[in-house]
């Protein structure tokens, strides 16, 4: 187990370097000059442009910029944005908001999605099953931004239960609606995955054995059926946590949540290299850690899987 | 992103143009009682630069700074004319040396008095290359600018020789050439005074500015909001009628509009394009539709042989006549623009309707004729380059359709992914034929729409346009004895543009906005900003 984790952590290193370099390359080779763009429609002042480029290390060849950036990164310095704020500060503001939003969405899809999948998987062909299938199909086929606008119109404009946008991004209760919208698509997948998986496992030999042993139905379902059916769901959920954090751009935009998605969107538009690379680097790490946890969970769920 | 992505922001003090009927019902001021201690919220975006006056050229930071600072002059809300603020008088006898007298009693929010030195030091600091200020070129008229801001290399001085402090309330400005309307420029945010505390820590100041304006800085929660409150010792002529402004950051105007409709946001910039058709019925008498000092043009690459010849001016005139401005502004642009008949926007001092003559009136027959006389469009195909992130696709397509249908010239749009890519292509002369361009006023004077755009070698002359006749008229106008003479001088120069057509004027921008039920007396100026201090919050 320990050596397996160590091996996985070591594997992360090349992935980390490779992905950050690719992101760095992409951001810095985008067309247009970010420093000249600071001047808007007006002609950029060459002397000031030269000075600013030097200040942001943009007058160096790309490989030098990358080495410089990585060098600073290992000293914990993510660089400085054009506003003069350090990228570390910007991330310290925005990540907690997005983490909360993503965790709430995650909890929502996990609890509701599993419950729906369980109900419909156990009662295939019933009214509840059909209902779940239709509902999830609707959610899957509607783009997130449409869902968000519908939710905004119904719950804020018509019913007046909430404000249309989030007034204080640090207030958990205001994040409920955006979190439900954000988690709804994954919820549909979780429900459908669980349903299929349970349907398959219901006919498995160990299920028949468990029932034949006379175990209470509750134990059969939770200890045997659910646990074995969770493997594909956990795979999905693991990668989804990263996706929720990086993919919140649309939801955060519509509900004006000042999280990582909004910051990233603005930084890409302004071609603010350090901010984009910094945020994406952290997201890459989140993905890597999440997939490691998923792999470790397999062993917990399925006794046949062993890590030596 | 808002429609005008990173629109160059232009300063403005509380200027407001008489409102059209739609917004007037509550503007009488007596319809409901107001509480001068209450704050109101305004849609904003996170400033792109630290909050330093000479570093703000975008709306996010600029509109916050214009409330925190007040310069020598600003522009009157009722008529967009210049008015004295910190200055008691600005006098000149030769349009080159200006004697400034300050009023007494003005203080910064930290209590220190505003003196001549605060202005002179601030301008010198803003102009110096090594301080990396985006707006430093604003000081380029002042004698000695080359010493603190040479074209290349490091500065040889830290102060401009043209600025001399006489005493606490007097200083002189000497320009290296005559600019009769220089005082108009002084309303720009870059000319704000800075307190002594600024110079010891400009970076820290940029996060926590101390100004001398109607509102003082309270806090800045990054990406969330900037809070200001009314400064009780404010000496300006426009005393705040409210307790302060909260600038709430929005990434999309859709989100801001949803908040405005539910009274969670009080005043916004510009309704989203998706709401243009409905906002007047959504908001009723709280909807705003007022003119802005900004114009949309189609420019030509006159530096290319294809467009250089003198007879090609006829082709450009013909293309201009082939555009049905009335129909496009009404349908595609949903009434958010007004057809242009001059190169200067409506409401600007010196605006004269019809300067474009027949060239800006739709006439398909005459258009065809003029294009034929001028030898036709090269390759019988016109390409219009534009930035695809600014909501321009729809009207570029409509303009192209109009040209195609009325003249048979093939016309296509050439979208660049975003603003900075389009700008790089335009300034790098990597485009062919025509491109979207425009001008947003820096100050409401017609000179600003011409001198900075059409003069030979002007910073924003992306056309490569060079007309000795225009240059001479502009220079004469600059050296006129009074601003009034400058205005008529530039009107004369504008007629040269009608002959040469370096750019086709399309339409003027308008402010399509609105406000919540919590506030009243909201009027917008020609900069597209509300008259901040005049907003009343209902009690």
PDB file of N, CA and C in Angstrom, chain B residues 222-302:
ATOM      1  N   UNK B 222     -11.292  42.425  -2.895  1.00  0.00           N
ATOM      2  CA  UNK B 222     -11.000  42.122  -4.290  1.00  0.00           C
ATOM      3  C   UNK B 222     -12.029  41.198  -4.899  1.00  0.00           C
ATOM      4  N   UNK B 223     -12.406  41.506  -6.135  1.00  0.00           N
ATOM      5  CA  UNK B 223     -13.396  40.749  -6.905  1.00  0.00           C
ATOM      6  C   UNK B 223     -14.792  40.797  -6.304  1.00  0.00           C
ATOM      7  N   UNK B 224     -14.965  41.504  -5.184  1.00  0.00           N
ATOM      8  CA  UNK B 224     -16.297  41.575  -4.582  1.00  0.00           C
ATOM      9  C   UNK B 224     -16.845  42.986  -4.687  1.00  0.00           C
ATOM     10  N   UNK B 225     -16.205  43.905  -3.997  1.00  0.00           N
ATOM     11  CA  UNK B 225     -16.706  45.270  -4.020  1.00  0.00           C
ATOM     12  C   UNK B 225     -15.680  46.275  -3.506  1.00  0.00           C
ATOM     13  N   UNK B 226     -15.875  47.517  -3.930  1.00  0.00           N
ATOM     14  CA  UNK B 226     -15.122  48.632  -3.380  1.00  0.00           C
ATOM     15  C   UNK B 226     -16.144  49.538  -2.713  1.00  0.00           C
ATOM     16  N   UNK B 227     -15.909  49.850  -1.440  1.00  0.00           N
ATOM     17  CA  UNK B 227     -16.862  50.663  -0.694  1.00  0.00           C
ATOM     18  C   UNK B 227     -16.302  52.069  -0.514  1.00  0.00           C
ATOM     19  N   UNK B 228     -17.112  53.072  -0.791  1.00  0.00           N
ATOM     20  CA  UNK B 228     -16.711  54.463  -0.551  1.00  0.00           C
ATOM     21  C   UNK B 228     -17.795  55.144   0.280  1.00  0.00           C
ATOM     22  N   UNK B 229     -17.420  56.241   0.926  1.00  0.00           N
ATOM     23  CA  UNK B 229     -18.445  57.011   1.641  1.00  0.00           C
ATOM     24  C   UNK B 229     -18.242  58.492   1.358  1.00  0.00           C
ATOM     25  N   UNK B 230     -19.296  59.260   1.479  1.00  0.00           N
ATOM     26  CA  UNK B 230     -19.225  60.693   1.189  1.00  0.00           C
ATOM     27  C   UNK B 230     -18.230  61.372   2.123  1.00  0.00           C
ATOM     28  N   UNK B 231     -17.419  62.273   1.536  1.00  0.00           N
ATOM     29  CA  UNK B 231     -16.414  62.974   2.328  1.00  0.00           C
ATOM     30  C   UNK B 231     -17.029  64.285   2.823  1.00  0.00           C
ATOM     31  N   UNK B 232     -17.171  64.427   4.148  1.00  0.00           N
ATOM     32  CA  UNK B 232     -17.907  65.592   4.669  1.00  0.00           C
ATOM     33  C   UNK B 232     -17.258  66.934   4.329  1.00  0.00           C
ATOM     34  N   UNK B 233     -15.925  66.962   4.167  1.00  0.00           N
ATOM     35  CA  UNK B 233     -15.254  68.242   3.896  1.00  0.00           C
ATOM     36  C   UNK B 233     -15.069  68.516   2.414  1.00  0.00           C
ATOM     37  N   UNK B 234     -15.808  67.813   1.575  1.00  0.00           N
ATOM     38  CA  UNK B 234     -15.648  68.004   0.134  1.00  0.00           C
ATOM     39  C   UNK B 234     -16.034  69.430  -0.247  1.00  0.00           C
ATOM     40  N   UNK B 235     -15.144  70.082  -1.003  1.00  0.00           N
ATOM     41  CA  UNK B 235     -15.339  71.493  -1.325  1.00  0.00           C
ATOM     42  C   UNK B 235     -15.902  71.725  -2.724  1.00  0.00           C
ATOM     43  N   UNK B 236     -16.151  70.656  -3.475  1.00  0.00           N
ATOM     44  CA  UNK B 236     -16.591  70.830  -4.855  1.00  0.00           C
ATOM     45  C   UNK B 236     -17.979  71.430  -4.975  1.00  0.00           C
ATOM     46  N   UNK B 237     -18.316  71.833  -6.214  1.00  0.00           N
ATOM     47  CA  UNK B 237     -19.629  72.444  -6.426  1.00  0.00           C
ATOM     48  C   UNK B 237     -20.736  71.390  -6.423  1.00  0.00           C
ATOM     49  N   UNK B 238     -20.364  70.127  -6.534  1.00  0.00           N
ATOM     50  CA  UNK B 238     -21.361  69.060  -6.591  1.00  0.00           C
ATOM     51  C   UNK B 238     -21.356  68.244  -5.298  1.00  0.00           C
ATOM     52  N   UNK B 239     -21.926  68.803  -4.244  1.00  0.00           N
ATOM     53  CA  UNK B 239     -21.965  68.106  -2.950  1.00  0.00           C
ATOM     54  C   UNK B 239     -22.804  66.832  -3.059  1.00  0.00           C
ATOM     55  N   UNK B 240     -22.309  65.709  -2.506  1.00  0.00           N
ATOM     56  CA  UNK B 240     -23.060  64.453  -2.629  1.00  0.00           C
ATOM     57  C   UNK B 240     -24.432  64.527  -1.954  1.00  0.00           C
ATOM     58  N   UNK B 241     -25.441  63.992  -2.655  1.00  0.00           N
ATOM     59  CA  UNK B 241     -26.780  63.909  -2.080  1.00  0.00           C
ATOM     60  C   UNK B 241     -27.038  62.518  -1.527  1.00  0.00           C
ATOM     61  N   UNK B 242     -25.973  61.703  -1.486  1.00  0.00           N
ATOM     62  CA  UNK B 242     -26.107  60.351  -0.940  1.00  0.00           C
ATOM     63  C   UNK B 242     -24.922  60.087  -0.017  1.00  0.00           C
ATOM     64  N   UNK B 243     -24.978  58.971   0.695  1.00  0.00           N
ATOM     65  CA  UNK B 243     -23.949  58.702   1.694  1.00  0.00           C
ATOM     66  C   UNK B 243     -22.720  57.981   1.177  1.00  0.00           C
ATOM     67  N   UNK B 244     -22.754  57.557  -0.065  1.00  0.00           N
ATOM     68  CA  UNK B 244     -21.600  56.846  -0.609  1.00  0.00           C
ATOM     69  C   UNK B 244     -21.992  55.899  -1.733  1.00  0.00           C
ATOM     70  N   UNK B 245     -20.967  55.343  -2.366  1.00  0.00           N
ATOM     71  CA  UNK B 245     -21.201  54.424  -3.482  1.00  0.00           C
ATOM     72  C   UNK B 245     -20.513  53.097  -3.168  1.00  0.00           C
ATOM     73  N   UNK B 246     -21.234  52.012  -3.393  1.00  0.00           N
ATOM     74  CA  UNK B 246     -20.634  50.688  -3.283  1.00  0.00           C
ATOM     75  C   UNK B 246     -20.500  50.140  -4.697  1.00  0.00           C
ATOM     76  N   UNK B 247     -19.263  49.922  -5.134  1.00  0.00           N
ATOM     77  CA  UNK B 247     -19.031  49.389  -6.473  1.00  0.00           C
ATOM     78  C   UNK B 247     -19.003  47.870  -6.391  1.00  0.00           C
ATOM     79  N   UNK B 248     -20.057  47.238  -6.911  1.00  0.00           N
ATOM     80  CA  UNK B 248     -20.142  45.774  -6.840  1.00  0.00           C
ATOM     81  C   UNK B 248     -19.613  45.181  -8.133  1.00  0.00           C
ATOM     82  N   UNK B 249     -18.746  44.179  -8.004  1.00  0.00           N
ATOM     83  CA  UNK B 249     -18.110  43.608  -9.190  1.00  0.00           C
ATOM     84  C   UNK B 249     -19.007  42.554  -9.837  1.00  0.00           C
ATOM     85  N   UNK B 250     -19.226  42.718 -11.123  1.00  0.00           N
ATOM     86  CA  UNK B 250     -19.958  41.725 -11.909  1.00  0.00           C
ATOM     87  C   UNK B 250     -19.117  41.339 -13.108  1.00  0.00           C
ATOM     88  N   UNK B 251     -19.139  40.064 -13.453  1.00  0.00           N
ATOM     89  CA  UNK B 251     -18.428  39.635 -14.657  1.00  0.00           C
ATOM     90  C   UNK B 251     -19.307  39.710 -15.886  1.00  0.00           C
ATOM     91  N   UNK B 252     -20.605  39.627 -15.696  1.00  0.00           N
ATOM     92  CA  UNK B 252     -21.492  39.709 -16.850  1.00  0.00           C
ATOM     93  C   UNK B 252     -22.575  40.751 -16.581  1.00  0.00           C
ATOM     94  N   UNK B 253     -22.995  41.444 -17.637  1.00  0.00           N
ATOM     95  CA  UNK B 253     -24.057  42.422 -17.437  1.00  0.00           C
ATOM     96  C   UNK B 253     -25.406  41.715 -17.261  1.00  0.00           C
ATOM     97  N   UNK B 254     -25.492  40.450 -17.688  1.00  0.00           N
ATOM     98  CA  UNK B 254     -26.733  39.698 -17.456  1.00  0.00           C
ATOM     99  C   UNK B 254     -26.992  39.532 -15.960  1.00  0.00           C
ATOM    100  N   UNK B 255     -25.920  39.161 -15.221  1.00  0.00           N
ATOM    101  CA  UNK B 255     -26.065  38.987 -13.777  1.00  0.00           C
ATOM    102  C   UNK B 255     -26.437  40.308 -13.124  1.00  0.00           C
ATOM    103  N   UNK B 256     -25.800  41.390 -13.579  1.00  0.00           N
ATOM    104  CA  UNK B 256     -26.085  42.703 -12.991  1.00  0.00           C
ATOM    105  C   UNK B 256     -27.531  43.098 -13.270  1.00  0.00           C
ATOM    106  N   UNK B 257     -27.995  42.794 -14.472  1.00  0.00           N
ATOM    107  CA  UNK B 257     -29.363  43.193 -14.833  1.00  0.00           C
ATOM    108  C   UNK B 257     -30.382  42.411 -14.000  1.00  0.00           C
ATOM    109  N   UNK B 258     -30.109  41.128 -13.757  1.00  0.00           N
ATOM    110  CA  UNK B 258     -31.005  40.330 -12.923  1.00  0.00           C
ATOM    111  C   UNK B 258     -31.079  40.924 -11.517  1.00  0.00           C
ATOM    112  N   UNK B 259     -29.932  41.384 -11.001  1.00  0.00           N
ATOM    113  CA  UNK B 259     -29.909  42.001  -9.672  1.00  0.00           C
ATOM    114  C   UNK B 259     -30.624  43.348  -9.665  1.00  0.00           C
ATOM    115  N   UNK B 260     -30.469  44.090 -10.750  1.00  0.00           N
ATOM    116  CA  UNK B 260     -31.119  45.400 -10.824  1.00  0.00           C
ATOM    117  C   UNK B 260     -32.637  45.247 -10.804  1.00  0.00           C
ATOM    118  N   UNK B 261     -33.125  44.253 -11.537  1.00  0.00           N
ATOM    119  CA  UNK B 261     -34.570  44.050 -11.608  1.00  0.00           C
ATOM    120  C   UNK B 261     -35.150  43.674 -10.261  1.00  0.00           C
ATOM    121  N   UNK B 262     -34.343  43.020  -9.425  1.00  0.00           N
ATOM    122  CA  UNK B 262     -34.860  42.632  -8.114  1.00  0.00           C
ATOM    123  C   UNK B 262     -34.375  43.588  -7.024  1.00  0.00           C
ATOM    124  N   UNK B 263     -33.904  44.772  -7.431  1.00  0.00           N
ATOM    125  CA  UNK B 263     -33.470  45.822  -6.502  1.00  0.00           C
ATOM    126  C   UNK B 263     -32.296  45.435  -5.603  1.00  0.00           C
ATOM    127  N   UNK B 264     -31.496  44.475  -6.051  1.00  0.00           N
ATOM    128  CA  UNK B 264     -30.278  44.153  -5.306  1.00  0.00           C
ATOM    129  C   UNK B 264     -29.081  44.956  -5.805  1.00  0.00           C
ATOM    130  N   UNK B 265     -29.294  45.648  -6.918  1.00  0.00           N
ATOM    131  CA  UNK B 265     -28.266  46.536  -7.466  1.00  0.00           C
ATOM    132  C   UNK B 265     -29.006  47.809  -7.849  1.00  0.00           C
ATOM    133  N   UNK B 266     -28.395  48.981  -7.556  1.00  0.00           N
ATOM    134  CA  UNK B 266     -29.155  50.212  -7.763  1.00  0.00           C
ATOM    135  C   UNK B 266     -28.998  50.839  -9.141  1.00  0.00           C
ATOM    136  N   UNK B 267     -27.766  50.964  -9.608  1.00  0.00           N
ATOM    137  CA  UNK B 267     -27.571  51.580 -10.926  1.00  0.00           C
ATOM    138  C   UNK B 267     -26.589  50.725 -11.717  1.00  0.00           C
ATOM    139  N   UNK B 268     -26.838  50.573 -13.012  1.00  0.00           N
ATOM    140  CA  UNK B 268     -25.897  49.807 -13.820  1.00  0.00           C
ATOM    141  C   UNK B 268     -25.445  50.609 -15.024  1.00  0.00           C
ATOM    142  N   UNK B 269     -24.395  50.088 -15.638  1.00  0.00           N
ATOM    143  CA  UNK B 269     -23.702  50.676 -16.760  1.00  0.00           C
ATOM    144  C   UNK B 269     -24.515  50.721 -18.035  1.00  0.00           C
ATOM    145  N   UNK B 270     -24.878  49.514 -18.458  1.00  0.00           N
ATOM    146  CA  UNK B 270     -25.428  49.309 -19.777  1.00  0.00           C
ATOM    147  C   UNK B 270     -26.152  47.972 -19.679  1.00  0.00           C
ATOM    148  N   UNK B 271     -27.428  47.948 -20.096  1.00  0.00           N
ATOM    149  CA  UNK B 271     -28.146  46.677 -20.000  1.00  0.00           C
ATOM    150  C   UNK B 271     -27.523  45.682 -20.987  1.00  0.00           C
ATOM    151  N   UNK B 272     -27.642  44.374 -20.717  1.00  0.00           N
ATOM    152  CA  UNK B 272     -27.049  43.394 -21.634  1.00  0.00           C
ATOM    153  C   UNK B 272     -27.786  43.418 -22.972  1.00  0.00           C
ATOM    154  N   UNK B 273     -27.085  43.049 -24.064  1.00  0.00           N
ATOM    155  CA  UNK B 273     -27.725  43.052 -25.382  1.00  0.00           C
ATOM    156  C   UNK B 273     -29.030  42.248 -25.395  1.00  0.00           C
ATOM    157  N   UNK B 274     -29.071  41.179 -24.584  1.00  0.00           N
ATOM    158  CA  UNK B 274     -30.263  40.335 -24.581  1.00  0.00           C
ATOM    159  C   UNK B 274     -31.481  41.059 -24.022  1.00  0.00           C
ATOM    160  N   UNK B 275     -31.249  42.160 -23.287  1.00  0.00           N
ATOM    161  CA  UNK B 275     -32.368  42.862 -22.664  1.00  0.00           C
ATOM    162  C   UNK B 275     -32.720  44.154 -23.401  1.00  0.00           C
ATOM    163  N   UNK B 276     -31.984  44.467 -24.462  1.00  0.00           N
ATOM    164  CA  UNK B 276     -32.217  45.742 -25.155  1.00  0.00           C
ATOM    165  C   UNK B 276     -33.661  45.896 -25.619  1.00  0.00           C
ATOM    166  N   UNK B 277     -34.233  44.783 -26.087  1.00  0.00           N
ATOM    167  CA  UNK B 277     -35.579  44.868 -26.634  1.00  0.00           C
ATOM    168  C   UNK B 277     -36.623  45.049 -25.541  1.00  0.00           C
ATOM    169  N   UNK B 278     -36.308  44.601 -24.331  1.00  0.00           N
ATOM    170  CA  UNK B 278     -37.343  44.571 -23.293  1.00  0.00           C
ATOM    171  C   UNK B 278     -37.105  45.514 -22.132  1.00  0.00           C
ATOM    172  N   UNK B 279     -35.907  46.120 -22.032  1.00  0.00           N
ATOM    173  CA  UNK B 279     -35.594  46.800 -20.781  1.00  0.00           C
ATOM    174  C   UNK B 279     -36.509  47.983 -20.503  1.00  0.00           C
ATOM    175  N   UNK B 280     -37.012  48.627 -21.557  1.00  0.00           N
ATOM    176  CA  UNK B 280     -37.885  49.776 -21.299  1.00  0.00           C
ATOM    177  C   UNK B 280     -39.217  49.335 -20.702  1.00  0.00           C
ATOM    178  N   UNK B 281     -39.727  48.173 -21.137  1.00  0.00           N
ATOM    179  CA  UNK B 281     -40.971  47.704 -20.545  1.00  0.00           C
ATOM    180  C   UNK B 281     -40.698  47.052 -19.192  1.00  0.00           C
ATOM    181  N   UNK B 282     -39.497  46.439 -19.013  1.00  0.00           N
ATOM    182  CA  UNK B 282     -39.142  45.855 -17.713  1.00  0.00           C
ATOM    183  C   UNK B 282     -39.066  46.926 -16.633  1.00  0.00           C
ATOM    184  N   UNK B 283     -38.425  48.039 -16.965  1.00  0.00           N
ATOM    185  CA  UNK B 283     -38.101  49.032 -15.937  1.00  0.00           C
ATOM    186  C   UNK B 283     -39.047  50.221 -15.921  1.00  0.00           C
ATOM    187  N   UNK B 284     -39.837  50.383 -16.973  1.00  0.00           N
ATOM    188  CA  UNK B 284     -40.772  51.505 -17.005  1.00  0.00           C
ATOM    189  C   UNK B 284     -40.055  52.827 -16.968  1.00  0.00           C
ATOM    190  N   UNK B 285     -40.448  53.710 -16.041  1.00  0.00           N
ATOM    191  CA  UNK B 285     -39.828  55.038 -16.020  1.00  0.00           C
ATOM    192  C   UNK B 285     -38.453  55.018 -15.352  1.00  0.00           C
ATOM    193  N   UNK B 286     -37.981  53.842 -14.978  1.00  0.00           N
ATOM    194  CA  UNK B 286     -36.620  53.754 -14.436  1.00  0.00           C
ATOM    195  C   UNK B 286     -35.609  53.356 -15.522  1.00  0.00           C
ATOM    196  N   UNK B 287     -36.073  53.278 -16.762  1.00  0.00           N
ATOM    197  CA  UNK B 287     -35.161  52.979 -17.867  1.00  0.00           C
ATOM    198  C   UNK B 287     -34.488  54.267 -18.328  1.00  0.00           C
ATOM    199  N   UNK B 288     -33.250  54.127 -18.810  1.00  0.00           N
ATOM    200  CA  UNK B 288     -32.502  55.289 -19.262  1.00  0.00           C
ATOM    201  C   UNK B 288     -32.031  55.078 -20.693  1.00  0.00           C
ATOM    202  N   UNK B 289     -32.186  56.120 -21.511  1.00  0.00           N
ATOM    203  CA  UNK B 289     -31.716  56.086 -22.888  1.00  0.00           C
ATOM    204  C   UNK B 289     -31.166  57.472 -23.186  1.00  0.00           C
ATOM    205  N   UNK B 290     -29.857  57.652 -23.070  1.00  0.00           N
ATOM    206  CA  UNK B 290     -29.295  58.983 -23.259  1.00  0.00           C
ATOM    207  C   UNK B 290     -28.031  58.923 -24.101  1.00  0.00           C
ATOM    208  N   UNK B 291     -27.692  60.028 -24.771  1.00  0.00           N
ATOM    209  CA  UNK B 291     -26.562  59.999 -25.705  1.00  0.00           C
ATOM    210  C   UNK B 291     -25.211  59.872 -25.013  1.00  0.00           C
ATOM    211  N   UNK B 292     -24.252  59.307 -25.736  1.00  0.00           N
ATOM    212  CA  UNK B 292     -22.888  59.138 -25.226  1.00  0.00           C
ATOM    213  C   UNK B 292     -21.914  59.782 -26.195  1.00  0.00           C
ATOM    214  N   UNK B 293     -20.827  60.297 -25.698  1.00  0.00           N
ATOM    215  CA  UNK B 293     -19.821  60.904 -26.565  1.00  0.00           C
ATOM    216  C   UNK B 293     -18.913  59.853 -27.170  1.00  0.00           C
ATOM    217  N   UNK B 294     -19.498  58.989 -27.977  1.00  0.00           N
ATOM    218  CA  UNK B 294     -18.702  57.926 -28.586  1.00  0.00           C
ATOM    219  C   UNK B 294     -19.265  57.611 -29.960  1.00  0.00           C
ATOM    220  N   UNK B 295     -18.363  57.267 -30.878  1.00  0.00           N
ATOM    221  CA  UNK B 295     -18.788  57.026 -32.260  1.00  0.00           C
ATOM    222  C   UNK B 295     -18.179  55.732 -32.771  1.00  0.00           C
ATOM    223  N   UNK B 296     -18.919  55.061 -33.659  1.00  0.00           N
ATOM    224  CA  UNK B 296     -18.438  53.844 -34.299  1.00  0.00           C
ATOM    225  C   UNK B 296     -18.127  54.162 -35.754  1.00  0.00           C
ATOM    226  N   UNK B 297     -16.949  53.777 -36.229  1.00  0.00           N
ATOM    227  CA  UNK B 297     -16.543  54.063 -37.608  1.00  0.00           C
ATOM    228  C   UNK B 297     -16.059  52.801 -38.299  1.00  0.00           C
ATOM    229  N   UNK B 298     -15.971  52.888 -39.630  1.00  0.00           N
ATOM    230  CA  UNK B 298     -15.222  51.886 -40.395  1.00  0.00           C
ATOM    231  C   UNK B 298     -14.027  52.613 -40.993  1.00  0.00           C
ATOM    232  N   UNK B 299     -12.825  52.178 -40.620  1.00  0.00           N
ATOM    233  CA  UNK B 299     -11.610  52.834 -41.103  1.00  0.00           C
ATOM    234  C   UNK B 299     -11.035  52.102 -42.304  1.00  0.00           C
ATOM    235  N   UNK B 300     -10.209  52.798 -43.063  1.00  0.00           N
ATOM    236  CA  UNK B 300      -9.594  52.182 -44.242  1.00  0.00           C
ATOM    237  C   UNK B 300      -8.077  52.184 -44.119  1.00  0.00           C
ATOM    238  N   UNK B 301      -7.459  51.198 -44.760  1.00  0.00           N
ATOM    239  CA  UNK B 301      -6.002  51.083 -44.729  1.00  0.00           C
ATOM    240  C   UNK B 301      -5.421  51.928 -45.850  1.00  0.00           C
ATOM    241  N   UNK B 302      -5.353  53.245 -45.608  1.00  0.00           N
ATOM    242  CA  UNK B 302      -4.912  54.165 -46.655  1.00  0.00           C
ATOM    243  C   UNK B 302      -3.432  54.001 -46.969  1.00  0.00           C
TER     244      UNK B 302
END
